[in-house]
């Protein structure tokens, strides 16, 4: 079977979060089957970009967004004031390489993450405040036509996969 979906590693319970805590698995019975049948590519863009576990929390600098990061007009900074932009961009490119290799068109990524957030991310002040926008990986994937969802939208993501399959079989 073909790989159909890209998913954040932390969402299947892999210990790759910045704080080294296990992510809460959100694997539904259907996702479990898809994982077992090799239909899901799994990646932690931050680890793929070269960051360790644990690592200091990071956010896109205030007043900027992921598109700014990708166009080299903004940075991703961690709580130790280190610039980790290169690692975030490298991880996003690793995720995009998986998408291109397997022609993946749907991703389920970790909400609010500076890499994976699909609808909102932390505002860059390390105050816990959120702002509308995407993480670096989510932005890069979306700019290449991937439909990006978060773990609260699993049903919508799988419904879109079903609709895509149905339209392919009709063609």
C-alpha positions as semicolon CSV with decimal commas, in nm:
position;residue;x (nm);y (nm);z (nm)
1;X;0,000;0,000;0,000
2;X;0,112;0,354;-0,068
3;X;0,201;0,611;0,195
4;X;-0,093;0,852;0,205
5;X;-0,043;1,062;0,516
6;X;0,234;1,252;0,694
7;X;0,208;1,271;1,072
8;X;0,404;1,432;1,355
9;X;0,601;1,171;1,552
10;X;0,484;1,306;1,888
11;X;0,124;1,236;1,793
12;X;0,190;0,863;1,787
13;X;0,358;0,880;2,128
14;X;0,725;0,906;2,028
15;X;0,941;1,088;2,280
16;X;1,054;1,379;2,063
17;X;0,893;1,679;2,228
18;X;1,114;1,969;2,334
19;X;1,062;1,879;2,701
20;X;1,136;1,507;2,646
21;X;0,787;1,410;2,758
22;X;0,605;1,147;2,558
23;X;0,351;1,302;2,331
24;X;-0,005;1,191;2,393
25;X;-0,088;0,940;2,125
26;X;-0,393;1,038;1,923
27;X;-0,388;0,724;1,713
28;X;-0,742;0,617;1,631
29;X;-0,822;0,260;1,527
30;X;-0,811;0,364;1,161
31;X;-0,477;0,544;1,203
32;X;-0,346;0,236;1,384
33;X;-0,434;0,022;1,082
34;X;-0,280;0,275;0,845
35;X;0,041;0,282;1,050
36;X;0,055;-0,098;1,055
37;X;0,004;-0,112;0,678
38;X;0,279;0,142;0,607
39;X;0,042;0,413;0,488
40;X;0,172;0,684;0,724
41;X;0,508;0,858;0,711
42;X;0,608;0,984;1,055
43;X;0,852;1,268;1,125
44;X;0,952;1,512;1,394
45;X;1,075;1,808;1,188
46;X;1,265;1,954;1,483
47;X;1,460;1,632;1,539
48;X;1,501;1,584;1,163
49;X;1,652;1,932;1,153
50;X;1,914;1,835;1,408
51;X;1,768;1,944;1,742
52;X;1,810;1,723;2,049
53;X;1,560;1,590;2,300
54;X;1,522;1,761;2,538
55;X;1,583;2,107;2,396
56;X;1,490;2,460;2,500
57;X;1,144;2,570;2,388
58;X;1,148;2,787;2,076
59;X;0,913;3,032;1,906
60;X;0,907;3,240;1,590
61;X;1,020;3,590;1,682
62;X;0,744;3,837;1,775
63;X;0,566;4,013;1,491
64;X;0,685;3,761;1,232
65;X;0,543;3,443;1,084
66;X;0,658;3,117;0,929
67;X;0,654;3,261;0,578
68;X;0,897;3,525;0,703
69;X;1,120;3,250;0,844
70;X;1,116;3,061;0,513
71;X;1,201;3,378;0,318
72;X;1,491;3,448;0,556
73;X;1,320;3,753;0,706
74;X;1,262;3,614;1,056
75;X;1,422;3,381;1,306
76;X;1,318;3,102;1,537
77;X;1,466;3,173;1,879
78;X;1,476;2,948;2,184
79;X;1,445;3,037;2,552
80;X;1,824;3,056;2,576
81;X;1,820;3,326;2,303
82;X;1,987;3,092;2,054
83;X;1,891;3,115;1,688
84;X;1,758;2,774;1,579
85;X;1,617;2,891;1,246
86;X;1,848;2,671;1,039
87;X;1,732;2,359;1,222
88;X;1,365;2,448;1,181
89;X;1,407;2,514;0,809
90;X;1,611;2,193;0,763
91;X;1,339;1,994;0,939
92;X;1,069;2,152;0,723
93;X;1,268;2,060;0,413
94;X;1,305;1,701;0,539
95;X;0,926;1,680;0,580
96;X;0,878;1,824;0,232
97;X;1,120;1,566;0,091
98;X;0,902;1,288;0,238
99;X;0,592;1,450;0,092
100;X;0,748;1,471;-0,253
101;X;0,895;1,121;-0,241
102;X;0,559;0,962;-0,159
103;X;0,325;1,216;-0,323
104;X;0,157;1,283;0,012
105;X;-0,121;1,541;0,002
106;X;-0,249;1,534;0,363
107;X;-0,064;1,590;0,691
108;X;-0,166;1,575;1,057
109;X;0,079;1,784;1,257
110;X;0,110;1,895;1,620
111;X;-0,105;2,196;1,705
112;X;0,057;2,521;1,824
113;X;0,412;2,405;1,748
114;X;0,659;2,649;1,590
115;X;0,726;2,371;1,338
116;X;0,394;2,200;1,299
117;X;0,116;2,436;1,407
118;X;-0,145;2,451;1,134
119;X;-0,377;2,723;1,263
120;X;-0,205;2,901;1,550
121;X;0,137;2,921;1,710
122;X;0,286;3,085;2,017
123;X;0,346;3,458;1,966
124;X;0,723;3,467;2,021
125;X;0,714;3,621;2,368
126;X;0,733;3,290;2,562
127;X;0,428;3,406;2,757
128;X;0,197;3,125;2,647
129;X;-0,003;3,359;2,422
130;X;-0,113;3,227;2,085
131;X;-0,152;3,401;1,751
132;X;-0,306;3,294;1,424
133;X;-0,059;3,136;1,186
134;X;0,137;2,826;1,097
135;X;0,463;2,672;1,206
136;X;0,758;2,654;0,968
137;X;0,696;2,297;0,847
138;X;0,321;2,347;0,816
139;X;0,379;2,664;0,612
140;X;0,626;2,496;0,376
141;X;0,398;2,196;0,322
142;X;0,090;2,414;0,267
143;X;0,281;2,622;0,014
144;X;0,338;2,298;-0,179
145;X;-0,030;2,203;-0,182
146;X;-0,043;1,975;0,121
147;X;-0,359;2,005;0,328
148;X;-0,236;2,043;0,686
149;X;-0,449;1,949;0,987
150;X;-0,377;1,920;1,359
151;X;-0,461;1,644;1,607
152;X;-0,803;1,792;1,676
153;X;-0,895;1,749;1,308
154;X;-0,817;1,380;1,250
155;X;-1,167;1,302;1,125
156;X;-1,152;1,589;0,875
157;X;-0,808;1,479;0,751
158;X;-0,920;1,120;0,700
159;X;-1,241;1,234;0,529
160;X;-1,032;1,439;0,286
161;X;-0,812;1,134;0,217
162;X;-1,126;0,931;0,144
163;X;-1,259;1,200;-0,090
164;X;-0,925;1,217;-0,272
165;X;-0,922;0,838;-0,319
166;X;-1,282;0,843;-0,442
167;X;-1,207;1,114;-0,699
168;X;-0,899;0,921;-0,820
169;X;-1,098;0,601;-0,869
170;X;-1,362;0,790;-1,068
171;X;-1,101;0,935;-1,303
